[in-house]
Amino acid sequence: MPGFELFGDLERKEVNDVLDNGVIMRYGFDGMRKGHWKAKELEKELQNTFQTKHVQLVSSGTAAVSVALASAGVGAGDEVIMPTFTFVASFEAIMMLGAIPVLADIDDTLGLNAKAIEKAITPKTKAIMVVQMCGSMANMDAIQNVANKHNLLVVEDACQAIGGTYKGKPLGSIGDLGCFSFDFVKTITCGEGGAVITDNEQYYINADHYSDHGHDHIGNDRGVETHPFLGYNFRISELHAAVGLAQAKRLPEFLDIQKRNFKVLRDALSEIPEVTFRTVPEGGEESCAFLNFFLPDSETATEVSEAFKEEGVDACWNYYNNNWHYIRKWEHLKELKSLFPISKEVKEGLKYLESKTFEISDHYIARNISCLIKLSWTESEVIARAEKMADVIKRVLTK
Ligand SMILES: *Cc1c(COP(=O)(O)O)cnc(C)c1O
């Protein structure tokens, strides 16, 4: 990760196909486009990649999460359980629908904990949003059991875990609906883009219409379309889809490089007894987009993180003080700073955020360091990096 590191001839060819006929819109203009349907082709390609019946491309990963929830009927006043460690997009996507994000603790998988979910359930709970952070996954069997017991929808945000699997199934394809982002820094990039995947035909039809003003997409050249229900515009453009199509075709190549680089770093750090790794649930295989490890305490993690910066080990983060990915520093959300009025029901539903603390999540996140695995490193760069990281950690530990 990220796919932009390896842009090449295939991306150029796909984009030029679109520019040559001039149709940069994904729907309609059937004659003009001379048989080029990049968005449709990418949807087909992703059906294969993610082993799913239906794929609906949308304009971003955030749009994908919101469209997925809307397609399954989640809306005003419904509660959606989400993890404390994620990207702010999870919170935003729920708020966009007038629904209420209910945060629950993660565990040593760095994903939602099934017991924490169960504690957070109320009569208003409609869905569990599992976020597969940093290339790995939550314990999906345990979560699915809770969902079945309480009749809740499972939406999987696999934006950071493209290519990871759980018991042989691609991450994103396990819940009722899965969501992906193809933004600039993700494993496959379109520039901006995302996808909703599902095996449920009705959810798919809903996502298809809802993400394009409610158009039903029946007939050719948009001539006879009707609007079964209200929709908005979360469309992807044909140009973005063209870039994504090239990248999706190259995913196996990207994953091989990621896995190779990941292994070199992990092996080097495994030799330090104080370093432990996130738990990968039984039957899970990471996408290797990130290497996540724990240090014995938060002070050591902070020191290692700072020493990495000083030594030029880039793209490693201790998320405890990060205001994009962890609840602790989401002041604008905890204080509900909104440009426009928010409903009384949602305000009431979010009151808990003023005072609630998440000690269990803190325990894991404060000790964690997460390092991005780049695709563009040469073999000698990875080896040098592994040695440097191990040296820095040992130095901090023996201080
Ligand atoms: C990137 C990301 C998103 C949002 O995707 P965008 O395409 O940037 O809107 C959502 N969830 C997670 C976990 C992400 O990493």
CSV table of C-alpha atoms and ligand atoms in Angstrom, one decimal:
chain,number,residue,atom,x,y,z
A,1,MET,CA,0.0,0.0,0.0
A,2,PRO,CA,-0.5,2.5,-1.6
A,3,GLY,CA,-1.0,1.5,-5.3
A,4,PHE,CA,0.0,4.9,-6.6
A,5,GLU,CA,3.6,4.0,-6.0
A,6,LEU,CA,3.5,1.7,-8.9
A,7,PHE,CA,1.5,3.6,-11.6
A,8,GLY,CA,2.5,2.4,-15.0
A,9,ASP,CA,1.5,1.7,-18.6
A,10,LEU,CA,-1.7,-0.2,-17.8
A,11,GLU,CA,-3.1,2.8,-15.8
A,12,ARG,CA,-2.2,5.1,-18.8
A,13,LYS,CA,-3.9,2.8,-21.3
A,14,GLU,CA,-7.1,2.5,-19.4
A,15,VAL,CA,-7.3,6.3,-18.9
A,16,ASN,CA,-6.5,7.0,-22.6
A,17,ASP,CA,-9.3,4.6,-23.7
A,18,VAL,CA,-11.7,6.9,-21.8
A,19,LEU,CA,-10.1,10.2,-23.0
A,20,ASP,CA,-10.1,9.0,-26.6
A,21,ASN,CA,-13.9,8.6,-26.8
A,22,GLY,CA,-14.5,11.5,-24.4
A,23,VAL,CA,-17.2,9.9,-22.2
A,24,ILE,CA,-16.0,10.4,-18.6
A,25,MET,CA,-19.4,9.7,-17.2
A,26,ARG,CA,-20.1,6.1,-16.1
A,27,TYR,CA,-23.8,6.0,-17.3
A,28,GLY,CA,-25.4,6.6,-20.7
A,29,PHE,CA,-23.9,8.1,-23.9
A,30,ASP,CA,-23.9,4.5,-25.1
A,31,GLY,CA,-23.0,5.2,-28.8
A,32,MET,CA,-20.3,7.7,-28.1
A,33,ARG,CA,-18.3,5.5,-25.8
A,34,LYS,CA,-17.4,2.9,-28.4
A,35,GLY,CA,-17.8,0.0,-26.1
A,36,HIS,CA,-15.8,1.3,-23.2
A,37,TRP,CA,-17.5,0.8,-19.9
A,38,LYS,CA,-14.7,1.1,-17.3
A,39,ALA,CA,-16.9,1.4,-14.2
A,40,LYS,CA,-18.9,-1.7,-15.3
A,41,GLU,CA,-15.7,-3.6,-16.1
A,42,LEU,CA,-14.2,-2.7,-12.7
A,43,GLU,CA,-17.4,-3.9,-11.0
A,44,LYS,CA,-17.0,-7.2,-12.8
A,45,GLU,CA,-13.3,-7.5,-11.9
A,46,LEU,CA,-14.1,-6.8,-8.2
A,47,GLN,CA,-16.8,-9.4,-8.1
A,48,ASN,CA,-14.0,-11.9,-8.8
A,49,THR,CA,-11.5,-10.3,-6.5
A,50,PHE,CA,-13.9,-10.1,-3.6
A,51,GLN,CA,-15.9,-13.3,-4.4
A,52,THR,CA,-19.2,-11.5,-4.2
A,53,LYS,CA,-22.4,-11.5,-6.2
A,54,HIS,CA,-22.7,-7.7,-6.5
A,55,VAL,CA,-20.4,-4.7,-6.6
A,56,GLN,CA,-21.6,-1.0,-6.7
A,57,LEU,CA,-18.8,1.5,-7.3
A,58,VAL,CA,-19.3,4.9,-5.6
A,59,SER,CA,-17.3,8.1,-5.2
A,60,SER,CA,-15.4,7.3,-2.0
A,61,GLY,CA,-15.0,4.9,0.9
A,62,THR,CA,-17.0,7.2,3.1
A,63,ALA,CA,-19.8,7.2,0.5
A,64,ALA,CA,-19.5,3.4,0.4
A,65,VAL,CA,-20.1,3.1,4.2
A,66,SER,CA,-23.0,5.5,4.1
A,67,VAL,CA,-24.6,4.0,0.9
A,68,ALA,CA,-24.2,0.5,2.4
A,69,LEU,CA,-26.1,1.5,5.6
A,70,ALA,CA,-28.7,3.3,3.6
A,71,SER,CA,-29.2,0.4,1.2
A,72,ALA,CA,-30.0,-1.9,4.2
A,73,GLY,CA,-32.5,0.7,5.6
A,74,VAL,CA,-30.4,2.2,8.4
A,75,GLY,CA,-31.5,5.8,9.1
A,76,ALA,CA,-32.8,8.4,11.5
A,77,GLY,CA,-32.4,7.5,15.1
A,78,ASP,CA,-31.0,4.0,14.5
A,79,GLU,CA,-27.9,3.1,16.5
A,80,VAL,CA,-24.8,1.7,14.7
A,81,ILE,CA,-22.1,0.1,16.8
A,82,MET,CA,-18.6,1.1,15.6
A,83,PRO,CA,-15.0,0.7,17.0
A,84,THR,CA,-13.0,3.4,18.8
A,85,PHE,CA,-10.1,2.8,16.5
A,86,THR,CA,-11.0,3.5,12.9
A,87,PHE,CA,-11.0,6.5,10.6
A,88,VAL,CA,-13.3,9.5,11.3
A,89,ALA,CA,-15.2,8.4,8.1
A,90,SER,CA,-17.0,5.7,10.0
A,91,PHE,CA,-18.5,8.3,12.3
A,92,GLU,CA,-19.3,10.7,9.5
A,93,ALA,CA,-21.0,8.0,7.3
A,94,ILE,CA,-23.4,7.2,10.2
A,95,MET,CA,-24.1,10.8,11.0
A,96,MET,CA,-24.9,11.5,7.3
A,97,LEU,CA,-27.9,9.3,7.7
A,98,GLY,CA,-29.2,10.9,10.9
A,99,ALA,CA,-28.2,7.7,12.7
A,100,ILE,CA,-26.2,7.5,15.9
A,101,PRO,CA,-22.7,6.1,16.2
A,102,VAL,CA,-22.2,4.1,19.4
A,103,LEU,CA,-18.5,3.4,20.0
A,104,ALA,CA,-17.3,0.2,21.5
A,105,ASP,CA,-13.9,-1.1,22.6
A,106,ILE,CA,-11.4,-2.9,20.5
A,107,ASP,CA,-9.2,-5.8,21.6
A,108,ASP,CA,-5.7,-7.1,20.7
A,109,THR,CA,-6.9,-7.8,17.2
A,110,LEU,CA,-7.2,-4.0,16.9
A,111,GLY,CA,-10.8,-4.6,15.8
A,112,LEU,CA,-14.1,-4.5,17.6
A,113,ASN,CA,-14.5,-6.9,20.5
A,114,ALA,CA,-17.6,-9.1,20.5
A,115,LYS,CA,-18.2,-8.7,24.3
A,116,ALA,CA,-17.9,-4.9,24.0
A,117,ILE,CA,-20.4,-5.0,21.1
A,118,GLU,CA,-22.9,-7.0,23.2
A,119,LYS,CA,-22.6,-4.5,26.0
A,120,ALA,CA,-23.4,-1.6,23.6
A,121,ILE,CA,-26.6,-3.1,22.2
A,122,THR,CA,-29.9,-1.3,23.0
A,123,PRO,CA,-33.3,-1.6,21.5
A,124,LYS,CA,-32.3,1.0,19.0
A,125,THR,CA,-29.3,-0.9,17.6
A,126,LYS,CA,-29.6,-1.8,13.9
A,127,ALA,CA,-26.1,-2.6,12.8
A,128,ILE,CA,-22.6,-3.4,13.7
A,129,MET,CA,-20.0,-1.7,11.7
A,130,VAL,CA,-16.8,-3.8,11.8
A,131,VAL,CA,-13.7,-1.9,10.6
A,132,GLN,CA,-10.8,-4.2,9.4
A,133,MET,CA,-8.0,-1.8,10.4
A,134,CYS,CA,-4.5,-1.8,9.1
A,135,GLY,CA,-4.7,-4.9,6.9
A,136,SER,CA,-6.1,-7.4,9.5
A,137,MET,CA,-9.4,-8.2,11.0
A,138,ALA,CA,-11.6,-8.5,14.0
A,139,ASN,CA,-12.8,-11.9,15.2
A,140,MET,CA,-15.6,-12.3,12.7
A,141,ASP,CA,-17.1,-15.5,14.0
A,142,ALA,CA,-17.5,-14.1,17.5
A,143,ILE,CA,-19.1,-10.9,16.0
A,144,GLN,CA,-21.3,-12.8,13.6
A,145,ASN,CA,-22.6,-14.9,16.6
A,146,VAL,CA,-23.6,-11.7,18.5
A,147,ALA,CA,-25.2,-10.3,15.3
A,148,ASN,CA,-27.2,-13.4,14.8
A,149,LYS,CA,-28.3,-13.6,18.4
A,150,HIS,CA,-29.6,-10.0,18.3
A,151,ASN,CA,-30.7,-10.0,14.7
A,152,LEU,CA,-28.3,-7.2,13.7
A,153,LEU,CA,-26.9,-6.2,10.3
A,154,VAL,CA,-23.1,-6.6,9.9
A,155,VAL,CA,-21.4,-4.0,7.7
A,156,GLU,CA,-17.7,-4.5,7.1
A,157,ASP,CA,-15.5,-1.6,6.4
A,158,ALA,CA,-12.5,-3.2,4.6
A,159,CYS,CA,-11.1,0.0,3.2
A,160,GLN,CA,-7.7,-0.8,4.8
A,161,ALA,CA,-7.7,-4.5,4.3
A,162,ILE,CA,-8.0,-5.1,0.5
A,163,GLY,CA,-6.6,-8.6,-0.1
A,164,GLY,CA,-6.9,-9.9,3.5
A,165,THR,CA,-8.9,-13.1,4.1
A,166,TYR,CA,-10.8,-14.8,7.0
A,167,LYS,CA,-11.3,-18.5,6.8
A,168,GLY,CA,-10.7,-18.4,3.1
A,169,LYS,CA,-13.1,-15.5,2.4
A,170,PRO,CA,-11.9,-12.0,1.3
A,171,LEU,CA,-12.3,-9.4,4.0
A,172,GLY,CA,-15.4,-7.3,3.1
A,173,SER,CA,-17.3,-10.3,1.9
A,174,ILE,CA,-18.1,-11.7,5.3
A,175,GLY,CA,-20.7,-9.3,6.6
A,176,ASP,CA,-24.1,-8.5,5.0
A,177,LEU,CA,-22.4,-5.7,3.1
A,178,GLY,CA,-18.7,-4.7,2.7
A,179,CYS,CA,-17.1,-1.4,1.9
A,180,PHE,CA,-13.9,-0.4,0.2
A,181,SER,CA,-12.1,2.8,-0.5
A,182,PHE,CA,-9.9,3.5,-3.5
A,183,ASP,CA,-8.7,6.9,-2.3
A,184,PHE,CA,-5.2,8.1,-3.1
A,185,VAL,CA,-3.4,6.2,-0.3
A,186,LYS,CA,-5.2,2.8,-0.4
A,187,THR,CA,-3.9,-0.5,-1.8
A,188,ILE,CA,-5.8,0.0,-5.0
A,189,THR,CA,-6.3,3.6,-5.9
A,190,CYS,CA,-8.6,5.4,-8.3
A,191,GLY,CA,-7.7,8.9,-7.0
A,192,GLU,CA,-11.1,9.0,-5.3
A,193,GLY,CA,-13.5,6.1,-5.3
A,194,GLY,CA,-15.1,3.3,-3.3
A,195,ALA,CA,-17.2,0.2,-3.6
A,196,VAL,CA,-20.1,-1.5,-1.8
A,197,ILE,CA,-20.2,-5.3,-2.1
A,198,THR,CA,-23.0,-7.7,-1.1
A,199,ASP,CA,-24.6,-11.0,-1.9
A,200,ASN,CA,-28.0,-9.6,-1.2
A,201,GLU,CA,-29.7,-8.6,-4.5
A,202,GLN,CA,-32.1,-6.1,-2.9
A,203,TYR,CA,-29.3,-4.2,-1.1
A,204,TYR,CA,-27.4,-4.1,-4.3
A,205,ILE,CA,-30.4,-2.7,-6.3
A,206,ASN,CA,-30.9,-0.1,-3.5
A,207,ALA,CA,-27.2,0.9,-3.6
A,208,ASP,CA,-27.3,1.2,-7.4
A,209,HIS,CA,-30.3,3.5,-7.4
A,210,TYR,CA,-29.5,5.4,-4.2
A,211,SER,CA,-26.0,6.4,-5.4
A,212,ASP,CA,-27.3,7.9,-8.6
A,213,HIS,CA,-30.3,10.2,-7.7
A,214,GLY,CA,-32.6,7.2,-7.4
A,215,HIS,CA,-32.4,6.4,-11.2
A,216,ASP,CA,-33.4,2.8,-11.8
A,217,HIS,CA,-30.8,2.4,-14.7
A,218,ILE,CA,-33.3,0.4,-16.8
A,219,GLY,CA,-33.0,0.7,-20.6
A,220,ASN,CA,-30.3,2.1,-22.8
A,221,ASP,CA,-29.1,5.7,-23.0
A,222,ARG,CA,-30.9,6.7,-19.8
A,223,GLY,CA,-34.1,7.2,-21.9
A,224,VAL,CA,-36.8,5.5,-19.9
A,225,GLU,CA,-35.5,5.6,-16.3
A,226,THR,CA,-37.8,6.2,-13.4
A,227,HIS,CA,-37.1,6.9,-9.8
A,228,PRO,CA,-38.4,4.3,-7.4
A,229,PHE,CA,-37.1,6.4,-4.4
A,230,LEU,CA,-35.0,9.3,-3.2
A,231,GLY,CA,-31.3,9.1,-4.0
A,232,TYR,CA,-28.2,11.3,-4.0
A,233,ASN,CA,-25.1,11.5,-6.1
A,234,PHE,CA,-22.3,9.2,-5.0
A,235,ARG,CA,-21.2,8.3,-8.5
A,236,ILE,CA,-17.7,7.4,-9.5
A,237,SER,CA,-16.5,8.9,-12.8
A,238,GLU,CA,-15.3,6.8,-15.7
A,239,LEU,CA,-11.8,8.3,-15.5
A,240,HIS,CA,-11.4,7.3,-11.9
A,241,ALA,CA,-12.8,3.8,-12.6
A,242,ALA,CA,-10.3,3.5,-15.5
A,243,VAL,CA,-7.4,4.0,-13.1
A,244,GLY,CA,-9.0,1.6,-10.6
A,245,LEU,CA,-9.5,-1.1,-13.3
A,246,ALA,CA,-5.8,-1.1,-14.1
A,247,GLN,CA,-4.9,-1.2,-10.3
A,248,ALA,CA,-7.4,-4.0,-9.6
A,249,LYS,CA,-5.9,-6.1,-12.3
A,250,ARG,CA,-2.5,-5.6,-10.6
A,251,LEU,CA,-3.7,-6.4,-7.1
A,252,PRO,CA,-2.1,-9.9,-6.9
A,253,GLU,CA,1.3,-8.2,-7.8
A,254,PHE,CA,0.8,-5.6,-5.2
A,255,LEU,CA,-0.1,-8.2,-2.5
A,256,ASP,CA,2.9,-10.3,-3.3
A,257,ILE,CA,5.2,-7.3,-2.8
A,258,GLN,CA,3.4,-6.3,0.4
A,259,LYS,CA,3.7,-9.8,1.9
A,260,ARG,CA,7.4,-10.0,1.0
A,261,ASN,CA,8.2,-6.6,2.6
A,262,PHE,CA,6.0,-7.3,5.6
A,263,LYS,CA,7.8,-10.6,6.3
A,264,VAL,CA,11.3,-9.0,6.3
A,265,LEU,CA,10.2,-6.4,8.9
A,266,ARG,CA,8.2,-8.8,11.0
A,267,ASP,CA,11.1,-11.4,11.1
A,268,ALA,CA,13.5,-8.7,12.3
A,269,LEU,CA,11.2,-7.5,15.1
A,270,SER,CA,10.3,-11.0,16.2
A,271,GLU,CA,13.8,-11.4,17.6
A,272,ILE,CA,13.1,-8.8,20.2
A,273,PRO,CA,11.3,-10.6,23.1
A,274,GLU,CA,9.6,-7.4,24.3
A,275,VAL,CA,7.9,-6.9,21.0
A,276,THR,CA,4.5,-8.6,20.5
A,277,PHE,CA,2.2,-8.6,17.5
A,278,ARG,CA,-1.5,-8.0,17.1
A,279,THR,CA,-3.6,-11.1,17.3
A,280,VAL,CA,-4.8,-12.3,14.0
A,281,PRO,CA,-8.0,-14.4,14.6
A,282,GLU,CA,-7.7,-18.1,13.8
A,283,GLY,CA,-8.1,-18.6,10.1
A,284,GLY,CA,-7.2,-15.1,9.2
A,285,GLU,CA,-4.6,-13.9,6.8
A,286,GLU,CA,-3.5,-10.3,6.8
A,287,SER,CA,-3.2,-8.2,3.6
A,288,CYS,CA,0.1,-7.0,5.0
A,289,ALA,CA,-0.7,-3.4,4.2
A,290,PHE,CA,0.7,-2.5,7.7
A,291,LEU,CA,2.8,-4.1,10.3
A,292,ASN,CA,1.3,-3.6,13.8
A,293,PHE,CA,3.2,-4.4,17.0
A,294,PHE,CA,3.0,-3.7,20.7
A,295,LEU,CA,5.6,-2.5,23.1
A,296,PRO,CA,5.5,-3.3,26.8
A,297,ASP,CA,4.0,0.1,27.9
A,298,SER,CA,2.9,3.4,26.4
A,299,GLU,CA,6.0,5.3,27.4
A,300,THR,CA,8.2,2.9,25.4
A,301,ALA,CA,5.8,3.1,22.5
A,302,THR,CA,6.0,6.9,22.5
A,303,GLU,CA,9.8,6.8,22.8
A,304,VAL,CA,10.1,4.3,19.9
A,305,SER,CA,7.7,6.4,17.8
A,306,GLU,CA,9.8,9.5,18.4
A,307,ALA,CA,13.1,7.7,17.9
A,308,PHE,CA,11.8,6.4,14.5
A,309,LYS,CA,11.1,9.9,13.4
A,310,GLU,CA,14.5,11.1,14.4
A,311,GLU,CA,16.2,8.2,12.6
A,312,GLY,CA,14.2,8.7,9.4
A,313,VAL,CA,12.0,5.6,9.8
A,314,ASP,CA,8.9,7.2,8.2
A,315,ALA,CA,5.3,6.0,7.9
A,316,CYS,CA,5.1,4.6,11.4
A,317,TRP,CA,2.4,5.8,13.8
A,318,ASN,CA,1.4,5.5,17.4
A,319,TYR,CA,-2.3,6.3,17.1
A,320,TYR,CA,-2.9,7.3,20.7
A,321,ASN,CA,-2.4,11.0,19.9
A,322,ASN,CA,-3.7,10.8,16.4
A,323,ASN,CA,-6.8,12.9,15.6
A,324,TRP,CA,-7.8,11.0,12.5
A,325,HIS,CA,-8.0,7.4,13.7
A,326,TYR,CA,-8.7,7.3,17.4
A,327,ILE,CA,-11.5,8.5,19.6
A,328,ARG,CA,-9.3,10.2,22.2
A,329,LYS,CA,-8.5,13.3,20.0
A,330,TRP,CA,-11.8,13.5,18.1
A,331,GLU,CA,-12.6,16.8,19.9
A,332,HIS,CA,-14.7,18.2,17.0
A,333,LEU,CA,-16.9,15.1,17.1
A,334,LYS,CA,-17.1,14.8,20.9
A,335,GLU,CA,-18.1,18.5,21.1
A,336,LEU,CA,-20.5,17.9,18.1
A,337,LYS,CA,-19.2,20.9,16.1
A,338,SER,CA,-21.5,20.9,13.1
A,339,LEU,CA,-22.1,23.6,10.5
A,340,PHE,CA,-25.9,22.9,10.6
A,341,PRO,CA,-28.3,21.9,13.4
A,342,ILE,CA,-28.2,18.3,14.4
A,343,SER,CA,-31.5,16.5,15.5
A,344,LYS,CA,-32.3,16.4,19.2
A,345,GLU,CA,-32.4,12.6,19.0
A,346,VAL,CA,-28.8,12.3,17.7
A,347,LYS,CA,-27.6,14.9,20.2
A,348,GLU,CA,-29.2,12.9,23.0
A,349,GLY,CA,-27.8,9.7,21.6
A,350,LEU,CA,-24.2,11.1,21.5
A,351,LYS,CA,-24.3,12.6,25.0
A,352,TYR,CA,-22.3,9.6,26.3
A,353,LEU,CA,-19.2,10.9,24.3
A,354,GLU,CA,-18.8,13.9,26.7
A,355,SER,CA,-17.7,11.7,29.5
A,356,LYS,CA,-17.2,8.1,28.4
A,357,THR,CA,-13.6,6.8,28.4
A,358,PHE,CA,-12.3,3.7,26.7
A,359,GLU,CA,-9.6,2.2,29.0
A,360,ILE,CA,-9.4,-1.1,27.2
A,361,SER,CA,-8.9,0.5,23.8
A,362,ASP,CA,-6.4,2.9,25.4
A,363,HIS,CA,-4.5,0.0,26.7
A,364,TYR,CA,-4.0,-1.5,23.2
A,365,ILE,CA,-3.6,1.7,21.2
A,366,ALA,CA,-1.2,3.4,23.6
A,367,ARG,CA,1.2,0.5,23.2
A,368,ASN,CA,0.8,0.0,19.5
A,369,ILE,CA,2.9,1.1,16.6
A,370,SER,CA,1.6,0.8,13.1
A,371,CYS,CA,4.0,0.9,10.1
A,372,LEU,CA,2.8,1.2,6.5
A,373,ILE,CA,4.3,-1.4,4.2
A,374,LYS,CA,5.3,0.4,0.9
A,375,LEU,CA,5.3,-1.2,-2.5
A,376,SER,CA,8.2,0.8,-3.9
A,377,TRP,CA,10.9,-0.3,-1.5
A,378,THR,CA,13.8,-2.1,-3.1
A,379,GLU,CA,14.9,-5.3,-1.4
A,380,SER,CA,18.0,-3.7,0.1
A,381,GLU,CA,15.9,-0.8,1.4
A,382,VAL,CA,13.6,-3.2,3.2
A,383,ILE,CA,16.5,-5.0,4.8
A,384,ALA,CA,18.2,-1.8,5.9
A,385,ARG,CA,14.9,-0.6,7.3
A,386,ALA,CA,14.3,-3.8,9.2
A,387,GLU,CA,17.8,-3.5,10.8
A,388,LYS,CA,17.3,0.1,11.7
A,389,MET,CA,13.9,-0.5,13.3
A,390,ALA,CA,15.2,-3.3,15.4
A,391,ASP,CA,18.2,-1.3,16.4
A,392,VAL,CA,16.1,1.7,17.5
A,393,ILE,CA,13.7,-0.5,19.5
A,394,LYS,CA,16.6,-2.3,21.3
A,395,ARG,CA,18.2,1.0,22.1
A,396,VAL,CA,15.1,2.5,23.6
A,397,LEU,CA,14.4,-0.8,25.6
A,398,THR,CA,17.9,-0.8,27.1
A,399,LYS,CA,18.0,2.9,28.1
B,1,LIG,C1,-9.8,5.5,3.9
B,1,LIG,C2,-10.9,5.0,4.8
B,1,LIG,C3,-12.2,5.3,4.7
B,1,LIG,C4,-12.7,6.4,3.8
B,1,LIG,O1,-12.4,6.3,2.5
B,1,LIG,P1,-12.4,7.6,1.6
B,1,LIG,O2,-12.3,7.0,0.2
B,1,LIG,O3,-11.1,8.4,1.9
B,1,LIG,O4,-13.6,8.4,1.9
B,1,LIG,C5,-13.1,4.7,5.6
B,1,LIG,N1,-12.7,3.8,6.5
B,1,LIG,C6,-11.4,3.4,6.6
B,1,LIG,C7,-11.1,2.4,7.6
B,1,LIG,C8,-10.5,4.0,5.8
B,1,LIG,O5,-9.2,3.7,6.0
